[in-house]
CSV table of C-alpha atoms in Angstrom, one decimal:
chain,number,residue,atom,x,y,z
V,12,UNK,CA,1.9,12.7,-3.4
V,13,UNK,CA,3.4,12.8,-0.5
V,14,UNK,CA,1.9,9.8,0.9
V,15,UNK,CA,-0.1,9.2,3.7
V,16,UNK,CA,-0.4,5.4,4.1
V,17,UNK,CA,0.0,4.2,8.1
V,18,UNK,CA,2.7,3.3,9.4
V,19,UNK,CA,3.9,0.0,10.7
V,20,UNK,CA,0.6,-1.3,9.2
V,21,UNK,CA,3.1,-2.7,6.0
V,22,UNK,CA,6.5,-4.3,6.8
V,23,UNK,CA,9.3,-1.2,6.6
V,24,UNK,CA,11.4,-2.0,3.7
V,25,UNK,CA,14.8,-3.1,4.4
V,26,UNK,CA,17.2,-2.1,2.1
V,27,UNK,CA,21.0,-0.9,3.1
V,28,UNK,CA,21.2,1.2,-0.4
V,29,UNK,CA,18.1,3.5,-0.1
V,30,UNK,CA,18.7,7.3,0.8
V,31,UNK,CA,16.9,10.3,1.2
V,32,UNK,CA,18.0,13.7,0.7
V,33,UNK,CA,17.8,15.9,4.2
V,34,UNK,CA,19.6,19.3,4.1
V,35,UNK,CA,20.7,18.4,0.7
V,36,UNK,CA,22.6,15.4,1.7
V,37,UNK,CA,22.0,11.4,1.6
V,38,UNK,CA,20.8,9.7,4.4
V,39,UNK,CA,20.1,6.4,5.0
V,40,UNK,CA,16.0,6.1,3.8
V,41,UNK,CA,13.7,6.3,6.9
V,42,UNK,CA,9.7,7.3,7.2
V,43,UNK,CA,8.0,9.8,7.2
V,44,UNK,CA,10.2,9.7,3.5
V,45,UNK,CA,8.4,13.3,2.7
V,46,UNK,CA,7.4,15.3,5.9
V,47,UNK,CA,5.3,17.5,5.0
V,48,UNK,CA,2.5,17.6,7.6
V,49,UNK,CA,2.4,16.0,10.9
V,50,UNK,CA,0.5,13.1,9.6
V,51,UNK,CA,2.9,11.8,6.3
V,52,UNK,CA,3.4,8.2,6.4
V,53,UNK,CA,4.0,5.6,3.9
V,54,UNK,CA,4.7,7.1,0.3
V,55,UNK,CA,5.0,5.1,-3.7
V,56,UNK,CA,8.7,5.5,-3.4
V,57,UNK,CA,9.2,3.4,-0.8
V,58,UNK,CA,8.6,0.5,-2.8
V,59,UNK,CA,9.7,2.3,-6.0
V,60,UNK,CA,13.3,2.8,-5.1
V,61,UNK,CA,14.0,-0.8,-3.4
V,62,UNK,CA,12.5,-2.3,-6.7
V,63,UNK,CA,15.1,-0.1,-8.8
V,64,UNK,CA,17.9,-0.5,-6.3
V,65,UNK,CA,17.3,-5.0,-6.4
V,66,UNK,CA,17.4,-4.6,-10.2
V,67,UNK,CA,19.7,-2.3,-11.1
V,68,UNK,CA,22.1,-3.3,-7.6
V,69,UNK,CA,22.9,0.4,-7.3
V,70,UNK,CA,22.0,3.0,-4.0
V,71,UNK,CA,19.2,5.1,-4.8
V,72,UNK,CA,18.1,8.4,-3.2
V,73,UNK,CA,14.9,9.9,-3.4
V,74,UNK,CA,14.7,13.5,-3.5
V,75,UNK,CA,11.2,14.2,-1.1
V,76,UNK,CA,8.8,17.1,-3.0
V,77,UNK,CA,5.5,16.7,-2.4
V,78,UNK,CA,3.2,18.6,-0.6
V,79,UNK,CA,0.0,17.6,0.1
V,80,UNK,CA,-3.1,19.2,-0.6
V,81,UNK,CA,-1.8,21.1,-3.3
V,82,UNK,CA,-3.3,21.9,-7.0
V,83,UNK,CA,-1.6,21.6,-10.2
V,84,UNK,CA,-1.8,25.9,-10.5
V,85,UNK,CA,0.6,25.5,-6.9
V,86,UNK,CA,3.5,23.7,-8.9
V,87,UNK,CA,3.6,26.5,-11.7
V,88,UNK,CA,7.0,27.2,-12.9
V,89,UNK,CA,8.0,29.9,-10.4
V,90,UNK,CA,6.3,29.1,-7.7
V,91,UNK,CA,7.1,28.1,-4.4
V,92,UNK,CA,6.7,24.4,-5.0
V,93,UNK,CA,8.2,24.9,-8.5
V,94,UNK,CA,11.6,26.2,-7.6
V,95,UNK,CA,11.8,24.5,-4.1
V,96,UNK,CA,11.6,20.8,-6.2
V,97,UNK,CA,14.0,22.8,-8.7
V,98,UNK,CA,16.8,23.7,-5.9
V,99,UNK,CA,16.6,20.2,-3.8
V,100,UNK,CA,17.1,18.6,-7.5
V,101,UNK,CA,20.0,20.9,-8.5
V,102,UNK,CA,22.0,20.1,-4.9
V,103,UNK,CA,21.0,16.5,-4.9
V,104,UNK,CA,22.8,16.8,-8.7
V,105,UNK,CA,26.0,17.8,-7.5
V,106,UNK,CA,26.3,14.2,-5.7
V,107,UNK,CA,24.1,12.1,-7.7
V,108,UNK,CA,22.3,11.8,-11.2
V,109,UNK,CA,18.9,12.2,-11.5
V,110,UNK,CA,17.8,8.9,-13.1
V,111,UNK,CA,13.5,9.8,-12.7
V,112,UNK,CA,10.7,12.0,-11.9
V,113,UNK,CA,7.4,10.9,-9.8
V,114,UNK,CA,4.6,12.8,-10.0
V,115,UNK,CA,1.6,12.0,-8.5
V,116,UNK,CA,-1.3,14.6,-7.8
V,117,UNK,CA,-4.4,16.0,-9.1
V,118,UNK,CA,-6.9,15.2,-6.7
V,119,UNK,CA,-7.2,19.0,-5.8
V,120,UNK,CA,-7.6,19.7,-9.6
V,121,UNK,CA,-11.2,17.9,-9.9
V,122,UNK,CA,-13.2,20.4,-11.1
V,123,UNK,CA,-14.8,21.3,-14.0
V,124,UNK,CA,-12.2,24.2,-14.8
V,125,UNK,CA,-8.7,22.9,-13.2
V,126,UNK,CA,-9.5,19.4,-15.1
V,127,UNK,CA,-10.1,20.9,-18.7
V,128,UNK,CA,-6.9,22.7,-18.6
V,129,UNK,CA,-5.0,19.6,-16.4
V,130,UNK,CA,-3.4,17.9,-19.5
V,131,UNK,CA,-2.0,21.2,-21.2
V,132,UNK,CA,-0.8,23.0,-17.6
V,133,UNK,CA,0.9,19.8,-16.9
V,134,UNK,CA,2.6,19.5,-19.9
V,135,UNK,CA,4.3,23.0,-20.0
V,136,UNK,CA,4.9,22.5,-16.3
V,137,UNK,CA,6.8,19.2,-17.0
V,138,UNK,CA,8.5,20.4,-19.9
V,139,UNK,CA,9.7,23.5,-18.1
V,140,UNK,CA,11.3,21.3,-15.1
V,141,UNK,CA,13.2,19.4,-17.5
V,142,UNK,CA,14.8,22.3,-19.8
V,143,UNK,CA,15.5,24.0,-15.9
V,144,UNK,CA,17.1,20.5,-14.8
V,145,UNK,CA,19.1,20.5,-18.1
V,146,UNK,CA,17.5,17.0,-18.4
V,147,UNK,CA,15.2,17.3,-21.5
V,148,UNK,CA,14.8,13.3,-21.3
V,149,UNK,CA,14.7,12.0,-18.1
V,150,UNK,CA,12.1,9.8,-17.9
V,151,UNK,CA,9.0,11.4,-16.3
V,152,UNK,CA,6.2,8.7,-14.5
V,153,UNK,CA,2.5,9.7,-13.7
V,154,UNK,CA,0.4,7.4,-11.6
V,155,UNK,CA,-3.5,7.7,-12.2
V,156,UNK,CA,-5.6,8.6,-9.2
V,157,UNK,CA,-7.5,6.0,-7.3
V,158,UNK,CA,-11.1,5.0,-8.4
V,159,UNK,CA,-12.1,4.9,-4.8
V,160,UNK,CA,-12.6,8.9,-5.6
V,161,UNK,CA,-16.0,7.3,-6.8
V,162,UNK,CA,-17.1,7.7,-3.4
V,163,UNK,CA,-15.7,10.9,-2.6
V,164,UNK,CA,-17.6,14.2,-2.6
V,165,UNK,CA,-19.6,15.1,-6.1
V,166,UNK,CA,-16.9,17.6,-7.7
V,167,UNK,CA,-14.1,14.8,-7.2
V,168,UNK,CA,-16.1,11.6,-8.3
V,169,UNK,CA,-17.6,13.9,-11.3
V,170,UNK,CA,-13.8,15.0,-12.6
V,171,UNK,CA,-11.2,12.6,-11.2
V,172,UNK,CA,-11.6,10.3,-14.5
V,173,UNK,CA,-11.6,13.8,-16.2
V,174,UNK,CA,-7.6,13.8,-14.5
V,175,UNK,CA,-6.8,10.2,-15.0
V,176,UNK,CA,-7.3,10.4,-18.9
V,177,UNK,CA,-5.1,14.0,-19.1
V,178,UNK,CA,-3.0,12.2,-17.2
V,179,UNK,CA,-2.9,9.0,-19.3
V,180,UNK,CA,-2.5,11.6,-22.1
V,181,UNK,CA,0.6,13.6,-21.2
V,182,UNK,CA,1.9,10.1,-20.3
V,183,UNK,CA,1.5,9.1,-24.2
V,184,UNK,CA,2.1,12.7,-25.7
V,185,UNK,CA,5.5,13.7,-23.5
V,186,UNK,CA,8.2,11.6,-25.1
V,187,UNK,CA,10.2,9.8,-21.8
V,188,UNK,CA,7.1,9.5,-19.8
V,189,UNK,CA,4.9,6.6,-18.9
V,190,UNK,CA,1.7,5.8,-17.0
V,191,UNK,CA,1.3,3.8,-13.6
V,192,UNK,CA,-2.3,2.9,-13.6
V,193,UNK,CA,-4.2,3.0,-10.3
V,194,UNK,CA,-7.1,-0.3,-11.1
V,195,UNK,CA,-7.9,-1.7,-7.8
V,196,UNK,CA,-5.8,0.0,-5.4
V,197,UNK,CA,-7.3,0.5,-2.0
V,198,UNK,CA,-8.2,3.6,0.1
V,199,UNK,CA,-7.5,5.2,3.6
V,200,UNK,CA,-11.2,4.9,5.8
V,201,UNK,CA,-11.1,8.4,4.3
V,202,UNK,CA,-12.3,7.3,0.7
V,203,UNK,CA,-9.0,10.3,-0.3
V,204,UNK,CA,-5.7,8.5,0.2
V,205,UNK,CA,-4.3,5.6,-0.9
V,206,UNK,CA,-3.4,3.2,2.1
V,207,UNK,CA,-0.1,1.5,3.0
V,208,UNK,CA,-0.5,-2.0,0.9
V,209,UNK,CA,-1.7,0.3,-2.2
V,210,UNK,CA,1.5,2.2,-1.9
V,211,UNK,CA,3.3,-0.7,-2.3
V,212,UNK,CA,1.9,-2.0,-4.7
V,213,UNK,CA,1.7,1.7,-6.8
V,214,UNK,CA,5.7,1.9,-6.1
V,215,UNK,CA,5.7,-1.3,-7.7
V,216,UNK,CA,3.6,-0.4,-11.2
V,217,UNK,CA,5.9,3.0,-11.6
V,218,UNK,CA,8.3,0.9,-11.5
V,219,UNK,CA,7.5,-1.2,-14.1
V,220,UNK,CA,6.0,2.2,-15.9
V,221,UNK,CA,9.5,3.5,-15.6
V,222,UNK,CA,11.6,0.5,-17.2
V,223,UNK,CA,9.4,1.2,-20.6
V,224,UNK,CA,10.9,4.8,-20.5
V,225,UNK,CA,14.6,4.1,-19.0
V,226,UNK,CA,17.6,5.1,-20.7
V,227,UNK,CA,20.4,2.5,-21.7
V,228,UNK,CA,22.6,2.4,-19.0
V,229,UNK,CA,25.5,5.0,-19.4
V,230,UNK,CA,28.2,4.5,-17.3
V,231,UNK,CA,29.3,8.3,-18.4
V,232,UNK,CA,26.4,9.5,-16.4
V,233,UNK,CA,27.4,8.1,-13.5
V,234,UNK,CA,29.1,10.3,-10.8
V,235,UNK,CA,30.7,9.4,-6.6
V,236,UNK,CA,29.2,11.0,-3.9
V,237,UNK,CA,31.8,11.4,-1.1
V,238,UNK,CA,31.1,8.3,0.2
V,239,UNK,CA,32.8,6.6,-2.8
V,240,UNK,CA,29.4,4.5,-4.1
V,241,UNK,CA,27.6,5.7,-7.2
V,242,UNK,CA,24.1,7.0,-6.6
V,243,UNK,CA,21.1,7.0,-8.6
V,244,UNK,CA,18.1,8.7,-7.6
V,245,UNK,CA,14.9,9.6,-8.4
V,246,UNK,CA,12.9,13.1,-7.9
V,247,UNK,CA,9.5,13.0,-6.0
V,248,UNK,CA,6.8,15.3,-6.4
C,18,UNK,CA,21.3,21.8,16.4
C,19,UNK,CA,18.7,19.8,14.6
C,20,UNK,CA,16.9,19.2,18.4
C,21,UNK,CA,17.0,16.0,19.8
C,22,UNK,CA,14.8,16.1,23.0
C,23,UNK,CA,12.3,13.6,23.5
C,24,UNK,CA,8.7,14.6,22.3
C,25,UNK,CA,6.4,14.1,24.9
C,26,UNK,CA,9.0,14.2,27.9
C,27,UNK,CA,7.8,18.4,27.6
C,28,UNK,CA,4.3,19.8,27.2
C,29,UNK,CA,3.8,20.6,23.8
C,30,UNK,CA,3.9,24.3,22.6
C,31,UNK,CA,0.5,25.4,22.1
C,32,UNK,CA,0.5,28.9,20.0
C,33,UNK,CA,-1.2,29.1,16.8
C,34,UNK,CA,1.0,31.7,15.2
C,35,UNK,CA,3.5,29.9,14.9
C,36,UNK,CA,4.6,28.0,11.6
C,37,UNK,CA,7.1,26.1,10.2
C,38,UNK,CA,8.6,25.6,6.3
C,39,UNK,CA,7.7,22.9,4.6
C,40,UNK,CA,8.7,22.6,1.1
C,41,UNK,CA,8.9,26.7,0.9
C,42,UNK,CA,5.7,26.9,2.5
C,43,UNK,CA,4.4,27.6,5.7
C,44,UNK,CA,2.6,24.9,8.1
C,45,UNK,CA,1.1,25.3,11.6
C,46,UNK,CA,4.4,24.3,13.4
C,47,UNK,CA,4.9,20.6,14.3
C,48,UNK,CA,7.0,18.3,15.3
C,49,UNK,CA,10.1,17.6,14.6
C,50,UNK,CA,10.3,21.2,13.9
C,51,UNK,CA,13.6,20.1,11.5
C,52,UNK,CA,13.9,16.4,10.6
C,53,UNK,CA,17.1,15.7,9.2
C,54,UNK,CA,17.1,12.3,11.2
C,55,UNK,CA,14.5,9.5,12.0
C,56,UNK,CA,15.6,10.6,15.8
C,57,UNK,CA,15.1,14.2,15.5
C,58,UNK,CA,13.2,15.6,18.7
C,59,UNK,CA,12.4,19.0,20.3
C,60,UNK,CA,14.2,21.6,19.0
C,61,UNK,CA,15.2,24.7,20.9
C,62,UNK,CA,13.5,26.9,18.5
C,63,UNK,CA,10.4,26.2,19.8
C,64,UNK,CA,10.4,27.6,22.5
C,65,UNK,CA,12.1,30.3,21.0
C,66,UNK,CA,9.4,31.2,18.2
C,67,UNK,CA,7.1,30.9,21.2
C,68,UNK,CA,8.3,33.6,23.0
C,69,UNK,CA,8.7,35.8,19.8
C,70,UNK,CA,5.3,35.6,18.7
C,71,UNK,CA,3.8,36.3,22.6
C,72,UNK,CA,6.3,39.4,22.7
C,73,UNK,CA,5.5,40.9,19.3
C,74,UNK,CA,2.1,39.4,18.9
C,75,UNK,CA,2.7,38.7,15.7
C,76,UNK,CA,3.7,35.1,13.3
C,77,UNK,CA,6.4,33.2,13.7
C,78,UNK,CA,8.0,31.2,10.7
C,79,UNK,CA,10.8,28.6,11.3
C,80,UNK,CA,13.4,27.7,8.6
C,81,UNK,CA,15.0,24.4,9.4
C,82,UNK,CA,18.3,23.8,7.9
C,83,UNK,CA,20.1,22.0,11.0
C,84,UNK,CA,21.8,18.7,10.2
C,85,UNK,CA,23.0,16.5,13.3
C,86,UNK,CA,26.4,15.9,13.7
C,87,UNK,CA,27.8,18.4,11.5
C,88,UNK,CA,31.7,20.0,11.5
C,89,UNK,CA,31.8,23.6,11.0
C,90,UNK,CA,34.0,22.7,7.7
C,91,UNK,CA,30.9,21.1,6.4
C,92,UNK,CA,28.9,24.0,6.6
C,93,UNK,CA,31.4,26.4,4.6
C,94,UNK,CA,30.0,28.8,1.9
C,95,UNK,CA,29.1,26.8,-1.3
C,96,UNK,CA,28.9,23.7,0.3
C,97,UNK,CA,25.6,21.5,0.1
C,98,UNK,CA,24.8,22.8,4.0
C,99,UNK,CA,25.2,26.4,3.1
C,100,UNK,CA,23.6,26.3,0.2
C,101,UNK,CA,20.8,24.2,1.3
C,102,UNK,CA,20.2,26.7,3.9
C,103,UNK,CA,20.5,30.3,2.0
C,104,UNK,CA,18.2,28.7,-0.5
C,105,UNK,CA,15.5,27.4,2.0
C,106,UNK,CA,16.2,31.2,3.5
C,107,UNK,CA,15.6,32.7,0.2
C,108,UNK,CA,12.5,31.1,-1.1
C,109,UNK,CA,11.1,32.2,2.1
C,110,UNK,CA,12.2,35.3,1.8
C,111,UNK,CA,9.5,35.1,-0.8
C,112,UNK,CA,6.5,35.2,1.2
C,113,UNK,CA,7.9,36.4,4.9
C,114,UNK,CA,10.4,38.9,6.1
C,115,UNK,CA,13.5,37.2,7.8
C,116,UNK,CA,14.4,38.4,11.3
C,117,UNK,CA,17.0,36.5,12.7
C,118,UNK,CA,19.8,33.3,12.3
C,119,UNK,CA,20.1,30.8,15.3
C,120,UNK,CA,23.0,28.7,15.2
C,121,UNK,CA,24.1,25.9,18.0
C,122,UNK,CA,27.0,23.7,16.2
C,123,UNK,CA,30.1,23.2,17.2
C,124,UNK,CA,30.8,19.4,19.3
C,125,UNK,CA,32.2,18.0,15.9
C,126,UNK,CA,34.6,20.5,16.1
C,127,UNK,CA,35.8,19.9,19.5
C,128,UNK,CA,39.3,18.7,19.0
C,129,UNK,CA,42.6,20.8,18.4
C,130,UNK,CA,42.7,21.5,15.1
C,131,UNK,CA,39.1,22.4,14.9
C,132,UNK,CA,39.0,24.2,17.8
C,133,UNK,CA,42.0,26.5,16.8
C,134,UNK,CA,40.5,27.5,13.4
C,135,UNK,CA,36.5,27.7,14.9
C,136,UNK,CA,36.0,31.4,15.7
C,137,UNK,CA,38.0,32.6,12.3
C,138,UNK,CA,36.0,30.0,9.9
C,139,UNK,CA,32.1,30.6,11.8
C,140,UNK,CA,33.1,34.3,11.5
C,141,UNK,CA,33.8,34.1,7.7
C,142,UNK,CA,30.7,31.7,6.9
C,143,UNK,CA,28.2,33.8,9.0
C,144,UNK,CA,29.4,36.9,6.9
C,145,UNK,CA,29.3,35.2,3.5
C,146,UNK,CA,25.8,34.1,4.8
C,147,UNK,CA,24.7,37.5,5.7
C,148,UNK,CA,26.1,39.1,2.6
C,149,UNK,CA,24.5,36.2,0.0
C,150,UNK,CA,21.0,37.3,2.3
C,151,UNK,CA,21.5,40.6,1.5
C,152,UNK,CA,20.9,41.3,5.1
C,153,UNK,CA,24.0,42.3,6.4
C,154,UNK,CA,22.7,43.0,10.1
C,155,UNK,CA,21.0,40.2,10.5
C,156,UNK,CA,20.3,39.1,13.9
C,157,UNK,CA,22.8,36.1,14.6
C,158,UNK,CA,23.0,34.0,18.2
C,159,UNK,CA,24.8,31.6,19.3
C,160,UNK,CA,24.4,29.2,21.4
C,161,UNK,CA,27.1,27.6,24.1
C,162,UNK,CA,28.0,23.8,24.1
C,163,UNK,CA,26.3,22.2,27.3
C,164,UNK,CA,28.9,21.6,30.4
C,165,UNK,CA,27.6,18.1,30.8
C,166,UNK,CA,30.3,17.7,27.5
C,167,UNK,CA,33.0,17.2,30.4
C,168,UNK,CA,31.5,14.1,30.7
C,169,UNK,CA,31.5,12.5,26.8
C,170,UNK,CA,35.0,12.0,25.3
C,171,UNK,CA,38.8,12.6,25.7
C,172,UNK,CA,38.6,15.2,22.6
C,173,UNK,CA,35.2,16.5,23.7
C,174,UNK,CA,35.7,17.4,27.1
C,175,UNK,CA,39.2,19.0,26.7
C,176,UNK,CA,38.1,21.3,23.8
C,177,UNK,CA,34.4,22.1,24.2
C,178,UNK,CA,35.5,24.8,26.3
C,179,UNK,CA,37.7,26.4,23.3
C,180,UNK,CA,34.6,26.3,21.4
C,181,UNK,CA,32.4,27.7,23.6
C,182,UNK,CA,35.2,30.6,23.8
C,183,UNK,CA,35.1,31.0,20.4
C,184,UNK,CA,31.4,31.0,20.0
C,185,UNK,CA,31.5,34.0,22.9
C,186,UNK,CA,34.4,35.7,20.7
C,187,UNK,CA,32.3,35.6,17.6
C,188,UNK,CA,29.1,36.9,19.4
C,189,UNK,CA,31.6,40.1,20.6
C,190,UNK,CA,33.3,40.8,17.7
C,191,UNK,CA,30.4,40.6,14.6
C,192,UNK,CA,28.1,43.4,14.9
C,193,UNK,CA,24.8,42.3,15.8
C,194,UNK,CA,25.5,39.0,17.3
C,195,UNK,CA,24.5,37.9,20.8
C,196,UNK,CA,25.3,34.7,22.8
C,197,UNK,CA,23.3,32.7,24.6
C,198,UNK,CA,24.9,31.0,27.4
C,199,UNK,CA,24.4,27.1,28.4
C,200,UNK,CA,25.4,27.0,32.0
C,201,UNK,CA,23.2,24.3,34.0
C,202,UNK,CA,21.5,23.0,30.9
C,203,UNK,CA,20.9,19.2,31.2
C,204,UNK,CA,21.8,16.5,28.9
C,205,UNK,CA,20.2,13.3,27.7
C,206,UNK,CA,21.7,10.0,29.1
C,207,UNK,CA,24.3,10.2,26.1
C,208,UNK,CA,26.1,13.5,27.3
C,209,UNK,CA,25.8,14.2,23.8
C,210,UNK,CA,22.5,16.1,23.6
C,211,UNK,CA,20.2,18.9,25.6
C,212,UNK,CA,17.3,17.3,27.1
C,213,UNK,CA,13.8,18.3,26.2
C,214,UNK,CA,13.1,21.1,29.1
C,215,UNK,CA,16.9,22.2,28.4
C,216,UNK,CA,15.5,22.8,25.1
C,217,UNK,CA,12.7,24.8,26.1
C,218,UNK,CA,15.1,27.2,28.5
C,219,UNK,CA,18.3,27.1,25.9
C,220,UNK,CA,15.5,29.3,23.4
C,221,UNK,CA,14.2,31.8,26.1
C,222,UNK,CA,17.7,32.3,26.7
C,223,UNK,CA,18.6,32.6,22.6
C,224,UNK,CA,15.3,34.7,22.7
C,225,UNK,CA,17.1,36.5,25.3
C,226,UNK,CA,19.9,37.4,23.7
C,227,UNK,CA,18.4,38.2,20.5
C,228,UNK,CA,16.4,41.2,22.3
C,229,UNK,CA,19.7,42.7,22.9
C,230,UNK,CA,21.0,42.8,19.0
C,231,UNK,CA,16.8,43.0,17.4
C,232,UNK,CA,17.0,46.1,15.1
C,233,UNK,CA,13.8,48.6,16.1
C,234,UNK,CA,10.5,47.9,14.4
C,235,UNK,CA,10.2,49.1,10.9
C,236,UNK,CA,6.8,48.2,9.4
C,237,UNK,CA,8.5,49.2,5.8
C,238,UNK,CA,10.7,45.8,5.9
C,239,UNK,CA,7.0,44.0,6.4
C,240,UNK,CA,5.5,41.8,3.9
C,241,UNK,CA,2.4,40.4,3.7
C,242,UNK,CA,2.1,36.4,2.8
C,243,UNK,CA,-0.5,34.7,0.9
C,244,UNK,CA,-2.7,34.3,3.7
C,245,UNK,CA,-2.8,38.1,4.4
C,246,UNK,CA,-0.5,37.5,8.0
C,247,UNK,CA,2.2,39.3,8.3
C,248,UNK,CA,5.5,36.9,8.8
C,249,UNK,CA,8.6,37.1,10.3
C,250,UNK,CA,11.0,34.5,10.6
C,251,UNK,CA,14.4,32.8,12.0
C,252,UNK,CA,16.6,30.5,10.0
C,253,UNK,CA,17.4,27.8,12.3
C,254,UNK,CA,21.1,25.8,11.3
């Protein structure tokens, strides 16, 4: 997801020790986090990231991925997508530590075919990301789509529960991962995206998905950027 | 340069053909064209792609790897910069045939030290860059610092014009370069930064230039991308 809430229609978080990787270096966290289109806005990690950063009292950096629009066939190992996420994680590595991996997405996958075959391509996508990071368990967190897909066109109200159980099932077959559920979250006027207070509030349940899936802290793992302060950070897809 | 004009102070480019990268893939241009900062602005390559695409009738793909602010030392082979960039080149290599580099850096280096070592270090990066391309004749062009410099700093003002020396001694002396001169180019109130319709000139003039190093049409180096389009493209640092 690459998140399209409005903004200035939340409060911008305000957080000294959020970062976002531009060019492959940390800057200090602004919006559009993941600009992808001309009309990107608020996105989960917003929230995500400043709940980690309170509790764990450490910088984080996300690591912007997400395209929207884009299928579950688009992020194939290999692809575009794939290997773009792949590189920005690798140089973000040499600075940081990749502590997490968001994925949200499946909304172009509601159809009859793409949904039967969701659970399985997502698994051997995931799995392949994390032998190519060299990270075979760093915690991986899906978020369920929204149920206001109930009053989207017939393929997507028809298959998006189809997606939300695959992905409620990879979340409890893929050791390290863990399910953000979606129940109540609000939509954009355009019944498709979640808007800005449902980001929020999503940033808030991964978080609470990912604690159930973090690793002990390991102070081994830890490594300085050039600035001196330790960085954690989190992938987005 | 990552661009730094005010959007809006210039009409907006209206040319469908041209596109922009966005996680390795190509968008309908917008702006920012490259947003490595919550300030970024009009970019000269706008302009730039404009007049490319009206001249060859044909797509135009923008790369943007700029980062504001940058030293030349930052942007050495196997740095995060570099690296950044050749892979952003590369995965669009994928689906797009690359045409040209434009570069415009060089007011963090404007002191004596820097200044001394400018024209030996771009000349070594720009050939490691070409060579890890596998394009070693490349269209490269670079840009002059704006005069309005005399009127920013001590360091800035006395060495801007050893850059700017260098940058026409690196154009000279590695095969298929071409400069692009800055004289009369206006500034933003900070001295610091080209104005928005200095923008739009500074990439006629880069397009300028690159006419006089662009290798003769050769429909064998043409790919076709998903879409069907052909592509071309410039890598923008």
């Amino acid at each position: 997801m690459a998140g399209r809430g409005v903004i200035g229609s939340v409060p911008a978080i305000e957080n000294p020790y959020l970062f976002v990787s531009r060019n492959a270096r940390w800057q200090p966290m602004f919006v559009p986090v993941n600009p992808d289109r001309p009309f990107s806005g608020v996105n989960l990690a917003e929230s995500f990231a400043d709940a980690y950063s309170r509790d764990h009292d450490a910088d984080v950096g996300l690591i912007p991925c997400a395209d929207g629009g884009t299928s579950l066939a688009q992020w194939a190992p290999g692809g575009l997508l794939y290997d773009h996420a792949l590189m920005q994680a690798r140089l973000a590595m040499r600075t940081s530590v990749l502590r997490g991996i968001l994925w949200h997405q499946g909304e172009s996958d509601c159809s009859r075919e793409a949904s039967a075959v969701y659970a399985e391509k997502l698994t051997e996508m995931l799995t392949a990301l994390r032998h190519d990071l060299g990270l075979p368990e760093i915690p991986i967190i899906l978020g369920a789509l929204g149920d206001y897909l109930a009053d989207y066109d017939e393929g997507t109200r028809t298959y998006y529960p189809v997606i939300n159980a695959a992905l409620r099932h990879v979340a409890e077959t893929v050791p390290f991962a863990a399910f953000a559920p979606a129940d109540g979250l609000g939509a954009k006027p355009d019944h498709l995206h979640f808007d800005a207070p449902a980001l929020r509030e999503f940033g808030l349940r991964y978080y609470a998905a990912y604690r159930t899936v973090e690793p002990p802290a390991d102070e081994s793992t830890l490594r300085f950027a050039e600035d001196g302060r330790t960085h954690t950070q989190m992938e987005q897809l």
